[in-house]
Each structure stands twice: as structure tokens, then as C-alpha cells.
mmCIF file of C-alpha atoms in Angstrom:
data_model
loop_
_atom_site.group_PDB
_atom_site.id
_atom_site.type_symbol
_atom_site.label_atom_id
_atom_site.label_comp_id
_atom_site.label_asym_id
_atom_site.label_seq_id
_atom_site.Cartn_x
_atom_site.Cartn_y
_atom_site.Cartn_z
ATOM 1 C CA MET A 172 -9.711 -8.485 -27.574
ATOM 2 C CA GLY A 173 -10.737 -6.081 -30.301
ATOM 3 C CA TYR A 174 -13.222 -4.214 -28.095
ATOM 4 C CA PRO A 175 -12.814 -1.166 -25.825
ATOM 5 C CA ASP A 176 -14.169 -2.934 -22.729
ATOM 6 C CA ARG A 177 -14.905 -6.297 -21.200
ATOM 7 C CA PRO A 178 -18.030 -8.309 -22.064
ATOM 8 C CA GLY A 179 -21.160 -7.202 -20.292
ATOM 9 C CA TRP A 180 -21.373 -10.328 -18.144
ATOM 10 C CA LEU A 181 -17.760 -10.196 -16.949
ATOM 11 C CA ARG A 182 -16.738 -8.084 -13.961
ATOM 12 C CA TYR A 183 -13.347 -7.147 -12.557
ATOM 13 C CA ILE A 184 -12.465 -6.096 -9.009
ATOM 14 C CA GLN A 185 -9.194 -5.214 -7.301
ATOM 15 C CA ARG A 186 -9.322 -3.608 -3.867
ATOM 16 C CA THR A 187 -5.815 -2.167 -3.766
ATOM 17 C CA PRO A 188 -2.974 -1.889 -6.310
ATOM 18 C CA TYR A 189 -1.107 -4.599 -4.369
ATOM 19 C CA SER A 190 -3.986 -7.082 -3.992
ATOM 20 C CA ASP A 191 -5.049 -9.761 -6.475
ATOM 21 C CA GLY A 192 -7.413 -8.789 -9.259
ATOM 22 C CA VAL A 193 -10.446 -11.006 -9.780
ATOM 23 C CA LEU A 194 -12.439 -11.614 -12.983
ATOM 24 C CA TYR A 195 -15.854 -13.121 -12.341
ATOM 25 C CA GLY A 196 -19.294 -13.345 -13.917
ATOM 26 C CA SER A 197 -21.930 -15.620 -15.395
ATOM 27 C CA PRO A 198 -22.376 -15.724 -19.180
ATOM 28 C CA THR A 199 -25.800 -15.946 -20.769
ATOM 29 C CA ILE A 200 -27.212 -18.279 -23.416
ATOM 30 C CA GLU A 201 -26.263 -15.836 -26.199
ATOM 31 C CA ASN A 202 -22.565 -16.342 -25.364
ATOM 32 C CA VAL A 203 -22.634 -20.134 -25.626
ATOM 33 C CA GLY A 204 -20.201 -21.552 -28.177
ATOM 34 C CA LYS A 205 -18.381 -18.254 -28.673
ATOM 35 C CA PRO A 206 -14.831 -18.200 -27.355
ATOM 36 C CA THR A 207 -14.087 -15.005 -25.453
ATOM 37 C CA ILE A 208 -10.511 -13.753 -25.522
ATOM 38 C CA ILE A 209 -9.558 -11.410 -22.682
ATOM 39 C CA GLU A 210 -6.421 -9.388 -23.370
ATOM 40 C CA ILE A 211 -4.621 -8.594 -20.120
ATOM 41 C CA THR A 212 -1.915 -5.928 -20.149
ATOM 42 C CA ALA A 213 0.167 -5.092 -17.078
ATOM 43 C CA TYR A 214 3.222 -2.966 -16.418
ATOM 44 C CA ASN A 215 5.743 -2.598 -13.643
ATOM 45 C CA ARG A 216 5.383 0.755 -11.913
ATOM 46 C CA ARG A 217 9.068 0.934 -11.064
ATOM 47 C CA THR A 218 10.708 -0.261 -14.268
ATOM 48 C CA PHE A 219 7.734 0.319 -16.606
ATOM 49 C CA GLU A 220 8.234 -3.151 -17.998
ATOM 50 C CA THR A 221 5.099 -4.227 -19.881
ATOM 51 C CA ALA A 222 3.635 -7.726 -20.123
ATOM 52 C CA ARG A 223 0.649 -9.010 -22.053
ATOM 53 C CA HIS A 224 -1.353 -12.218 -21.703
ATOM 54 C CA ASN A 225 -4.418 -13.549 -23.512
ATOM 55 C CA LEU A 226 -7.012 -15.421 -21.473
ATOM 56 C CA ILE A 227 -9.336 -17.625 -23.552
ATOM 57 C CA ILE A 228 -12.736 -18.442 -22.028
ATOM 58 C CA ASN A 229 -14.740 -21.259 -23.654
ATOM 59 C CA ILE A 230 -18.453 -21.084 -22.788
ATOM 60 C CA MET A 231 -20.427 -24.334 -22.965
ATOM 61 C CA SER A 232 -24.139 -24.943 -22.629
ATOM 62 C CA ALA A 233 -25.485 -26.147 -19.287
ATOM 63 C CA GLU A 234 -28.614 -27.760 -20.762
ATOM 64 C CA ASP A 235 -26.964 -31.160 -20.513
ATOM 65 C CA PHE A 236 -26.775 -30.672 -16.725
ATOM 66 C CA PRO A 237 -30.091 -29.042 -15.800
ATOM 67 C CA LEU A 238 -30.402 -27.491 -12.347
ATOM 68 C CA PRO A 239 -34.093 -26.540 -12.120
ATOM 69 C CA TYR A 240 -34.087 -25.774 -8.382
ATOM 70 C CA GLN A 241 -32.162 -22.627 -7.562
ATOM 71 C CA ALA A 242 -31.681 -20.845 -4.250
ATOM 72 C CA GLU A 243 -30.022 -17.470 -3.762
ATOM 73 C CA PHE A 244 -28.403 -16.665 -0.417
ATOM 74 C CA PHE A 245 -27.246 -13.287 0.898
ATOM 75 C CA ILE A 246 -24.104 -13.551 3.016
ATOM 76 C CA LYS A 247 -23.551 -10.420 5.092
ATOM 77 C CA ASN A 248 -20.033 -11.069 6.419
ATOM 78 C CA MET A 249 -18.293 -11.600 3.068
ATOM 79 C CA ASN A 250 -17.004 -9.564 0.148
ATOM 80 C CA VAL A 251 -17.198 -10.857 -3.379
ATOM 81 C CA GLU A 252 -13.447 -11.454 -3.758
ATOM 82 C CA GLU A 253 -13.397 -13.370 -0.467
ATOM 83 C CA MET A 254 -16.291 -15.546 -1.582
ATOM 84 C CA LEU A 255 -14.654 -16.306 -4.930
ATOM 85 C CA ALA A 256 -11.733 -18.020 -3.223
ATOM 86 C CA SER A 257 -11.962 -21.735 -3.978
ATOM 87 C CA GLU A 258 -11.688 -22.903 -0.361
ATOM 88 C CA VAL A 259 -14.352 -20.442 0.902
ATOM 89 C CA LEU A 260 -16.755 -21.264 -1.928
ATOM 90 C CA GLY A 261 -16.142 -24.983 -1.337
ATOM 91 C CA ASP A 262 -16.983 -24.620 2.372
ATOM 92 C CA PHE A 263 -20.221 -22.804 1.530
ATOM 93 C CA LEU A 264 -21.315 -25.379 -1.043
ATOM 94 C CA GLY A 265 -20.524 -28.106 1.489
ATOM 95 C CA ALA A 266 -22.776 -26.464 4.093
ATOM 96 C CA VAL A 267 -25.598 -26.095 1.560
ATOM 97 C CA LYS A 268 -25.183 -29.714 0.499
ATOM 98 C CA ASN A 269 -25.560 -30.894 4.087
ATOM 99 C CA VAL A 270 -28.863 -29.004 4.355
ATOM 100 C CA TRP A 271 -30.228 -29.737 0.873
ATOM 101 C CA GLN A 272 -28.847 -33.238 0.204
ATOM 102 C CA PRO A 273 -28.774 -32.996 -3.631
ATOM 103 C CA GLU A 274 -26.951 -35.239 -6.075
ATOM 104 C CA ARG A 275 -25.483 -32.328 -8.034
ATOM 105 C CA LEU A 276 -24.924 -28.866 -6.612
ATOM 106 C CA ASN A 277 -23.157 -26.021 -8.388
ATOM 107 C CA ALA A 278 -22.716 -22.276 -7.917
ATOM 108 C CA ILE A 279 -24.576 -20.463 -10.693
ATOM 109 C CA ASN A 280 -23.889 -16.807 -9.982
ATOM 110 C CA ILE A 281 -21.984 -14.679 -7.472
ATOM 111 C CA THR A 282 -22.774 -10.956 -7.276
ATOM 112 C CA SER A 283 -21.634 -8.186 -4.973
ATOM 113 C CA ALA A 284 -24.317 -6.412 -2.975
ATOM 114 C CA LEU A 285 -23.141 -3.113 -4.453
ATOM 115 C CA ASP A 286 -24.195 -4.344 -7.899
ATOM 116 C CA ARG A 287 -27.687 -4.951 -6.507
ATOM 117 C CA GLY A 288 -28.102 -1.417 -5.178
ATOM 118 C CA GLY A 289 -26.505 -1.958 -1.777
ATOM 119 C CA ARG A 290 -24.759 0.796 0.132
ATOM 120 C CA VAL A 291 -21.041 1.014 0.789
ATOM 121 C CA PRO A 292 -20.508 0.030 4.437
ATOM 122 C CA LEU A 293 -18.822 2.294 6.942
ATOM 123 C CA PRO A 294 -15.132 1.545 7.543
ATOM 124 C CA ILE A 295 -15.740 0.514 11.146
ATOM 125 C CA ASN A 296 -15.834 -2.836 12.908
ATOM 126 C CA ASP A 297 -14.557 -4.571 9.764
ATOM 127 C CA MET A 298 -17.955 -4.330 8.054
ATOM 128 C CA LYS A 299 -18.396 -6.121 4.716
ATOM 129 C CA GLU A 300 -20.323 -5.250 1.582
ATOM 130 C CA GLY A 301 -22.173 -8.540 1.387
ATOM 131 C CA VAL A 302 -22.464 -10.966 -1.495
ATOM 132 C CA TYR A 303 -25.288 -12.815 -3.247
ATOM 133 C CA VAL A 304 -24.590 -16.488 -4.083
ATOM 134 C CA MET A 305 -26.985 -18.451 -6.260
ATOM 135 C CA VAL A 306 -26.703 -22.255 -6.222
ATOM 136 C CA GLY A 307 -28.604 -24.826 -8.249
ATOM 137 C CA ALA A 308 -29.522 -28.415 -7.556
ATOM 138 C CA ASP A 309 -31.394 -31.247 -9.219
ATOM 139 C CA VAL A 310 -33.708 -32.103 -6.280
ATOM 140 C CA PRO A 311 -36.504 -30.086 -4.671
ATOM 141 C CA PHE A 312 -35.814 -27.807 -1.740
ATOM 142 C CA SER A 313 -35.418 -29.320 1.684
ATOM 143 C CA SER A 314 -37.820 -28.674 4.551
ATOM 144 C CA CYS A 315 -35.228 -26.474 6.260
ATOM 145 C CA LEU A 316 -35.094 -24.109 3.291
ATOM 146 C CA ARG A 317 -38.886 -24.101 3.084
ATOM 147 C CA GLU A 318 -39.123 -22.736 6.627
ATOM 148 C CA VAL A 319 -38.463 -19.243 5.266
ATOM 149 C CA GLU A 320 -41.866 -19.304 3.542
ATOM 150 C CA ASN A 321 -43.765 -19.931 6.806
ATOM 151 C CA PRO A 322 -46.224 -17.137 7.742
ATOM 152 C CA GLN A 323 -44.545 -16.737 11.138
ATOM 153 C CA ASN A 324 -41.142 -16.136 9.592
ATOM 154 C CA GLN A 325 -42.604 -13.835 6.961
ATOM 155 C CA LEU A 326 -44.180 -11.784 9.748
ATOM 156 C CA ARG A 327 -40.904 -11.610 11.629
ATOM 157 C CA CYS A 328 -39.126 -10.460 8.481
ATOM 158 C CA SER A 329 -41.705 -7.707 7.933
ATOM 159 C CA GLN A 330 -40.968 -6.522 11.487
ATOM 160 C CA GLU A 331 -37.209 -6.573 10.770
ATOM 161 C CA MET A 332 -36.675 -9.511 13.110
ATOM 162 C CA GLU A 333 -34.559 -12.614 12.536
ATOM 163 C CA PRO A 334 -36.642 -15.616 11.377
ATOM 164 C CA VAL A 335 -36.345 -18.928 13.174
ATOM 165 C CA ILE A 336 -34.488 -21.392 10.895
ATOM 166 C CA THR A 337 -33.458 -24.739 12.294
ATOM 167 C CA CYS A 338 -30.515 -25.263 9.922
ATOM 168 C CA ASP A 339 -28.990 -21.835 10.515
ATOM 169 C CA LYS A 340 -26.487 -23.279 12.984
ATOM 170 C CA LYS A 341 -24.807 -25.186 10.145
ATOM 171 C CA PHE A 342 -23.892 -21.865 8.491
ATOM 172 C CA ARG A 343 -23.426 -19.639 11.534
ATOM 173 C CA THR A 344 -19.900 -20.788 12.301
ATOM 174 C CA GLN A 345 -18.495 -19.199 9.093
ATOM 175 C CA PHE A 346 -21.301 -17.549 7.123
ATOM 176 C CA ASN A 347 -23.803 -14.999 8.413
ATOM 177 C CA ILE A 348 -26.845 -15.494 6.167
ATOM 178 C CA ASP A 349 -29.752 -13.072 5.976
ATOM 179 C CA TRP A 350 -32.647 -15.522 5.729
ATOM 180 C CA CYS A 351 -35.154 -12.781 4.993
ATOM 181 C CA LYS A 352 -33.432 -12.177 1.644
ATOM 182 C CA ILE A 353 -33.248 -15.800 0.518
ATOM 183 C CA SER A 354 -34.908 -16.532 -2.821
ATOM 184 C CA LEU A 355 -36.156 -19.967 -3.896
ATOM 185 C CA VAL A 356 -36.835 -20.485 -7.616
ATOM 186 C CA ASP A 357 -38.454 -23.628 -9.008
ATOM 187 C CA LYS A 358 -38.106 -23.538 -12.800
ATOM 188 C CA THR A 359 -40.218 -26.672 -13.239
ATOM 189 C CA LYS A 360 -43.320 -24.692 -12.242
ATOM 190 C CA GLN A 361 -42.545 -21.562 -14.213
ATOM 191 C CA VAL A 362 -44.713 -20.894 -17.228
ATOM 192 C CA SER A 363 -43.000 -19.401 -20.204
ATOM 193 C CA THR A 364 -44.113 -15.809 -20.723
ATOM 194 C CA TYR A 365 -42.376 -15.387 -24.043
ATOM 195 C CA GLN A 366 -44.602 -13.812 -26.678
ATOM 196 C CA GLU A 367 -43.748 -13.625 -30.296
ATOM 197 C CA VAL A 368 -43.256 -10.109 -31.517
ATOM 198 C CA ILE A 369 -45.868 -9.157 -34.065
ATOM 199 C CA ARG A 370 -44.175 -6.894 -36.504
ATOM 200 C CA GLY A 371 -46.142 -3.931 -37.603
ATOM 201 C CA GLU A 372 -45.645 -0.356 -38.569
ATOM 202 C CA GLY A 373 -42.491 1.122 -37.078
ATOM 203 C CA ILE A 374 -40.588 -2.166 -36.665
ATOM 204 C CA LEU A 375 -37.923 -2.888 -39.221
ATOM 205 C CA PRO A 376 -37.731 -6.420 -40.623
ATOM 206 C CA ASP A 377 -34.715 -8.569 -39.996
ATOM 207 C CA GLY A 378 -31.726 -7.289 -41.882
ATOM 208 C CA GLY A 379 -33.320 -3.904 -42.510
ATOM 209 C CA GLU A 380 -31.150 -0.848 -42.728
ATOM 210 C CA TYR A 381 -31.864 2.723 -41.830
ATOM 211 C CA LYS A 382 -32.074 4.991 -44.835
ATOM 212 C CA PRO A 383 -31.487 8.652 -44.064
ATOM 213 C CA PRO A 384 -33.428 11.299 -46.011
ATOM 214 C CA SER A 385 -31.976 12.376 -49.331
ATOM 215 C CA ASP A 386 -30.072 15.586 -49.928
ATOM 216 C CA THR A 387 -32.703 16.906 -52.337
ATOM 217 C CA LEU A 388 -34.889 18.390 -49.628
ATOM 218 C CA LYS A 389 -36.237 21.861 -50.283
ATOM 219 C CA SER A 390 -34.452 24.598 -48.401
ATOM 220 C CA ARG A 391 -36.615 26.608 -46.061
ATOM 221 C CA ASP A 392 -36.626 30.415 -46.143
ATOM 222 C CA TYR A 393 -36.252 31.842 -42.639
ATOM 223 C CA TYR A 394 -36.386 35.522 -43.719
ATOM 224 C CA SER A 395 -40.066 35.941 -42.883
ATOM 225 C CA ASP A 396 -39.595 34.241 -39.530
ATOM 226 C CA PHE A 397 -36.709 36.579 -38.781
ATOM 227 C CA LEU A 398 -38.794 39.651 -39.618
ATOM 228 C CA ILE A 399 -41.685 38.515 -37.436
ATOM 229 C CA THR A 400 -39.366 37.725 -34.565
ATOM 230 C CA LEU A 401 -37.637 41.112 -34.793
ATOM 231 C CA ALA A 402 -40.385 43.443 -36.012
ATOM 232 C CA VAL A 403 -43.135 42.592 -33.535
ATOM 233 C CA PRO A 404 -41.074 43.283 -30.364
ATOM 234 C CA SER A 405 -39.620 46.431 -31.965
ATOM 235 C CA ALA A 406 -43.092 47.778 -32.792
ATOM 236 C CA VAL A 407 -44.363 47.119 -29.288
ATOM 237 C CA ALA A 408 -41.301 48.832 -27.804
ATOM 238 C CA LEU A 409 -41.790 51.866 -30.086
ATOM 239 C CA VAL A 410 -45.459 52.229 -29.115
ATOM 240 C CA LEU A 411 -44.573 52.078 -25.432
ATOM 241 C CA PHE A 412 -41.840 54.673 -25.953
ATOM 242 C CA LEU A 413 -44.251 57.083 -27.672
ATOM 243 C CA ILE A 414 -46.845 56.676 -24.924
ATOM 244 C CA LEU A 415 -44.227 57.361 -22.257
ATOM 245 C CA ALA A 416 -42.923 60.424 -24.147
ATOM 246 C CA TYR A 417 -46.443 61.852 -24.470
ATOM 247 C CA ILE A 418 -47.100 61.411 -20.763
ATOM 248 C CA MET A 419 -43.772 62.933 -19.707
ATOM 249 C CA CYS A 420 -43.717 65.909 -22.125
ATOM 250 C CA CYS A 421 -47.271 66.781 -23.160
ATOM 251 C CA ARG A 422 -49.284 66.027 -20.048
ATOM 252 C CA ARG A 423 -46.969 67.152 -17.283
ATOM 253 C CA GLU A 424 -48.787 68.206 -14.122
ATOM 254 C CA GLY A 425 -45.696 70.011 -12.836
ATOM 255 C CA VAL A 426 -45.891 73.011 -15.224
ATOM 256 C CA ILE A 427 -47.973 75.023 -12.747
ATOM 257 C CA GLN A 428 -45.556 74.153 -9.995
ATOM 258 C CA LEU A 429 -42.631 75.387 -12.124
ATOM 259 C CA VAL A 430 -44.404 78.728 -12.797
ATOM 260 C CA HIS A 431 -45.149 79.109 -9.098
ATOM 261 C CA HIS A 432 -41.535 78.350 -8.237
ATOM 262 C CA SER A 433 -40.330 80.937 -10.772
ATOM 263 C CA ALA A 434 -42.626 83.563 -9.231
ATOM 264 C CA ILE A 435 -41.234 82.811 -5.788
ATOM 265 C CA GLN A 436 -37.674 83.169 -7.058
ATOM 266 C CA LYS A 437 -38.517 86.516 -8.708
ATOM 267 C CA SER A 438 -40.132 87.863 -5.549
ATOM 268 C CA THR A 439 -37.176 86.744 -3.470
ATOM 269 C CA LYS A 440 -34.766 88.526 -5.790
ATOM 270 C CA GLU A 441 -36.802 91.733 -5.598
ATOM 271 C CA LEU A 442 -36.834 91.611 -1.791
ATOM 272 C CA ARG A 443 -33.090 91.179 -1.720
ATOM 273 C CA GLU A 444 -32.598 94.171 -4.035
ATOM 274 C CA MET A 445 -34.852 96.309 -1.838
ATOM 275 C CA SER A 446 -33.035 95.253 1.344
ATOM 276 C CA LYS A 447 -29.757 96.556 -0.069
ATOM 277 C CA ASN A 448 -31.169 100.094 -0.374
ATOM 278 C CA ARG A 449 -32.322 100.358 3.244
ATOM 279 C CA GLU A 450 -30.406 102.999 5.278
ATOM 280 C CA ILE A 451 -30.376 101.342 8.645
ATOM 281 C CA ALA A 452 -27.637 100.590 11.112
ATOM 282 C CA TRP A 453 -25.755 97.369 10.676
ATOM 283 C CA PRO A 454 -26.591 94.655 13.211
ATOM 284 C CA LEU A 455 -24.348 94.251 16.203
ATOM 285 C CA SER A 456 -23.160 90.882 14.977
ATOM 286 C CA THR A 457 -21.314 92.584 12.081
ATOM 287 C CA LEU A 458 -19.195 94.834 14.290
ATOM 288 C CA PRO A 459 -15.452 94.177 14.382
ATOM 289 C CA VAL A 460 -14.061 92.065 17.175
ATOM 290 C CA PHE A 461 -10.968 94.352 17.520
ATOM 291 C CA HIS A 462 -10.918 97.925 18.707
ATOM 292 C CA PRO A 463 -10.188 100.134 15.669
ATOM 293 C CA VAL A 464 -7.743 102.405 17.551
ATOM 294 C CA THR A 465 -6.019 100.383 20.213
ATOM 295 C CA GLY A 466 -6.292 96.987 18.486
ATOM 296 C CA GLU A 467 -7.394 95.338 21.682
ATOM 297 C CA ILE A 468 -9.826 92.426 21.632
ATOM 298 C CA ILE A 469 -13.320 93.573 22.488
ATOM 299 C CA PRO A 470 -14.896 91.447 25.223
ATOM 300 C CA PRO A 471 -17.977 89.443 24.278
ATOM 301 C CA LEU A 472 -21.304 91.122 24.523
ATOM 302 C CA HIS A 473 -22.641 88.572 26.906
ATOM 303 C CA THR A 474 -20.845 86.412 29.396
ATOM 304 C CA ASP A 475 -21.520 82.722 29.650
ATOM 305 C CA SER A 476 -23.310 83.237 32.946
ATOM 306 C CA PHE A 477 -25.618 85.913 31.565
ATOM 307 C CA ASP A 478 -29.268 84.995 31.716
ATOM 308 C CA ASN A 479 -30.974 86.140 28.523
ATOM 309 C CA THR A 480 -34.274 84.374 29.111
ATOM 310 C CA SER A 481 -35.842 87.579 30.428
ATOM 311 C CA MET A 482 -34.396 89.840 27.745
ATOM 312 C CA PRO A 483 -37.156 91.757 25.919
ATOM 313 C CA LEU A 484 -37.532 91.600 22.175
ATOM 314 C CA MET A 485 -37.197 95.373 21.777
ATOM 315 C CA GLN A 486 -34.090 96.471 23.648
ATOM 316 C CA THR A 487 -33.661 100.016 24.917
ATOM 317 C CA GLN A 488 -30.420 101.834 24.413
ATOM 318 C CA GLN A 489 -28.685 104.168 26.801
ATOM 319 C CA ILE A 490 -25.978 106.472 25.610
ATOM 320 C CA LEU A 491 -22.761 106.107 27.502
ATOM 321 C CA PRO A 492 -20.313 108.992 27.844
ATOM 322 C CA HIS A 493 -17.490 107.119 26.124
ATOM 323 C CA GLN A 494 -16.932 108.005 22.508
ATOM 324 C CA THR A 495 -13.998 107.593 20.139
ATOM 325 C CA GLN A 496 -13.635 109.595 16.954
ATOM 326 C CA ILE A 497 -11.495 108.594 13.977
ATOM 327 C CA PRO A 498 -11.007 111.118 11.192
ATOM 328 C CA GLN A 499 -11.113 109.692 7.644
ATOM 329 C CA GLN A 500 -10.009 111.411 4.447
ATOM 330 C CA GLN A 501 -12.511 111.111 1.648
ATOM 331 C CA THR A 502 -12.787 112.707 -1.731
ATOM 332 C CA ALA A 503 -11.822 116.316 -2.360
ATOM 333 C CA GLY A 504 -14.128 118.850 -0.788
ATOM 334 C CA GLU A 505 -15.550 116.431 1.762
ATOM 335 C CA PHE A 506 -14.287 115.390 5.156
ATOM 336 C CA ARG A 507 -15.958 112.407 6.841
ATOM 337 C CA MET A 508 -15.825 111.813 10.617
ATOM 338 C CA THR A 509 -16.324 108.315 11.979
ATOM 339 C CA THR A 510 -17.405 108.113 15.599
ATOM 340 C CA PHE A 511 -17.568 104.998 17.737
ATOM 341 C CA GLN A 512 -20.190 105.671 20.352
ATOM 342 C CA ARG A 513 -20.632 103.308 23.220
ATOM 343 C CA PHE A 514 -24.119 102.508 24.389
ATOM 344 C CA GLU A 515 -25.477 100.498 27.199
ATOM 345 C CA VAL A 516 -28.238 98.090 26.303
ATOM 346 C CA ASN A 517 -29.962 96.662 29.369
ATOM 347 C CA GLY A 518 -26.902 97.199 31.416
ATOM 348 C CA ILE A 519 -24.519 95.706 28.788
ATOM 349 C CA PRO A 520 -22.068 98.048 27.040
ATOM 350 C CA GLU A 521 -22.068 98.125 23.230
ATOM 351 C CA GLU A 522 -20.345 100.231 20.568
ATOM 352 C CA ARG A 523 -21.954 101.619 17.429
ATOM 353 C CA LYS A 524 -20.212 103.243 14.482
ATOM 354 C CA LEU A 525 -21.478 106.754 13.640
ATOM 355 C CA THR A 526 -20.363 108.569 10.497
ATOM 356 C CA GLU A 527 -20.691 112.326 9.944
ATOM 357 C CA ALA A 528 -19.827 114.021 6.694
ATOM 358 C CA MET A 529 -18.664 117.597 6.572
ATOM 359 C CA ASN A 530 -18.260 119.678 3.459
ATOM 360 C CA LEU A 531 -15.034 121.560 3.224
#
């Protein structure tokens, strides 16, 4: 009550929304004499009816009932909420009492294996999480419990084998105990390791309070830092830009190549101008594909089956006796005659356009 969470020593577990919730834990010496009020609030999921209950826990000191001999057992076939049931915990304490034979025996602490770093078991074969149960007694440990400390059993545990314990049959019927994880603590032989804290520089005295620095601190000028942070990279970038511009514009190795390319373009243009003034016959490929008079399609010069591999580079022409003349009217005072003369080149007929001009 009055806090956002439970006390650090108190745990709560509830497997399903329809199962019982369990509060369990072991308080420490600092909690002795302080009543702990647990505020429990519940509501009905169907009607949303709310109920509240206060649970008062009175913690008393156990120094009047010392239990210097403590043994911790790991039970593999139990969950913590199953072990907290009064009848199950009573059966376990009864089995330990038969082995130990103490006058007073009490359970000191019960902890789930998951709180000790254990892994969540697979949901097969009804596997359990495991639970650690620490019990205390007022008499030394029995010889049966001491068998775990034998060198032979320690060797078997290091080899992940089950140790040989004579009193294991008294637990086996209901509790599967991992004897390799049993811990025996004798507080009568423990030497106190408490050392008084020597206060020195850096440790506040009791009741000391932290005093934050005053508001009168001098303000720091970040203008110079800003200039250094901005000016240095900008200067470096400017220098690199100037170097790159000098290399690209002032020391270009491609100027000669550009002049050479311009000379080639000029020469090419001159050759094209000169080729236009040549008075030679047009190539055969530029002749029309239709007959100029009849309009009939002229057959191809060569058939697909013609073998031109033996054709000479310089072809001879033979004049054929077939000629067609088309008169054309030109400008005044001049009459132009166009003649289509058929030739035979290497046995293949061809036509060539001949033009004659006559002055009238």
C-alpha cells in the first residue's frame, strides 16, 4: 500500500486467469518489525464488479529460533505453486525429517528455478520448471546428506551422472531430487566477512544531501567553436575545388585531340563538297525500281541463285540494242532528251539513264 509495486522479497505467480494466485517470498532482516500491507484489488471480467482487500503481513525475527544448519534441495518434478501447497510442503518436510532426524525443521525459502536462471521447459511430457527448497534444522547434517560430498559422487556429478545416495528412495516416490545441486550450509563454521566502511573522499556522511551547482556559473561562448567547426572543413573543400578546377581547365591534355578532331571534320566537309561537283554517272543502286514509261516493276539485277563470288571488281559493259527515249521540255531555247539505254554487264542486263541537250 502506498507504493507502485510489491516489496522486493515478495513474489506473485498465477499460471492462468482461472487458477489461484500465489504470494510467496522470504523477508530479510531489514524488514523485521515492519508491518507490510498488501493491497489486493480484483474485478469481475463479466460484470466489472470491483473488490479490494488489505493483507497485513507481520514479520518477526527468527533469532529466537536459530537454525544454523541449512540444506537446499532442487526438486525437478515440481513447480513453485505446486510446492507451496501445504500438503505437498508437509510431505517434503516429513521426508527430510526422516533422513535428518532434527528436533526443529522449517522451510526457510522456496524459489522457482526460473528465478535462478533456469530455462523454461518444453511443453512436452508434462515437464516442470523445478523449484529450490531451503530447509533449516538445529542439528548437524546426517550421514546420508553428507554422501553428496564424497569424491566418488563428486566425480559422477562432474560426468553428468547420478550420484549414489542411500536415502534417495525415501524421496523418489513423490519428489525427484537432483542430488548434484544440493547445497549444505553450516553457519556455525562461517566466519563473518563484514568490514566496516572507512569513509573517505567521495563518500557522503550519514544524512548528507546532494547539493547541485549554483545558477551563477559563467556562460560559455560557443561562437569560436562554431567558427572552427565550420571554417576548417569549408577551407579544405575550397582548396580541393580550386585544385580540381586547375587540373580540369588549365592542364587539359585533350586540347590537341580536340584540334585534331576539328581538322578531321574540316577535311571531311571539304571532301563532301568536292564529291558533289563530280560529273559521273549515278550508281546502279540509285536507279528507279519502276520502268519510267510502262510503269512495270523492273526485275532485280541479280537472282537469288546468282553466284557473285567470281565477279570481277571492274565490270565490263556491253551495249544492248534496246533503248528507250523520253523527251523532256526544259527552259526556253533548249530541248533535253533523256535516253534509257540498256547494257549487259557480265551477262546481266542493266539500264542507264543518258541525257542529251539540244539547243533550239
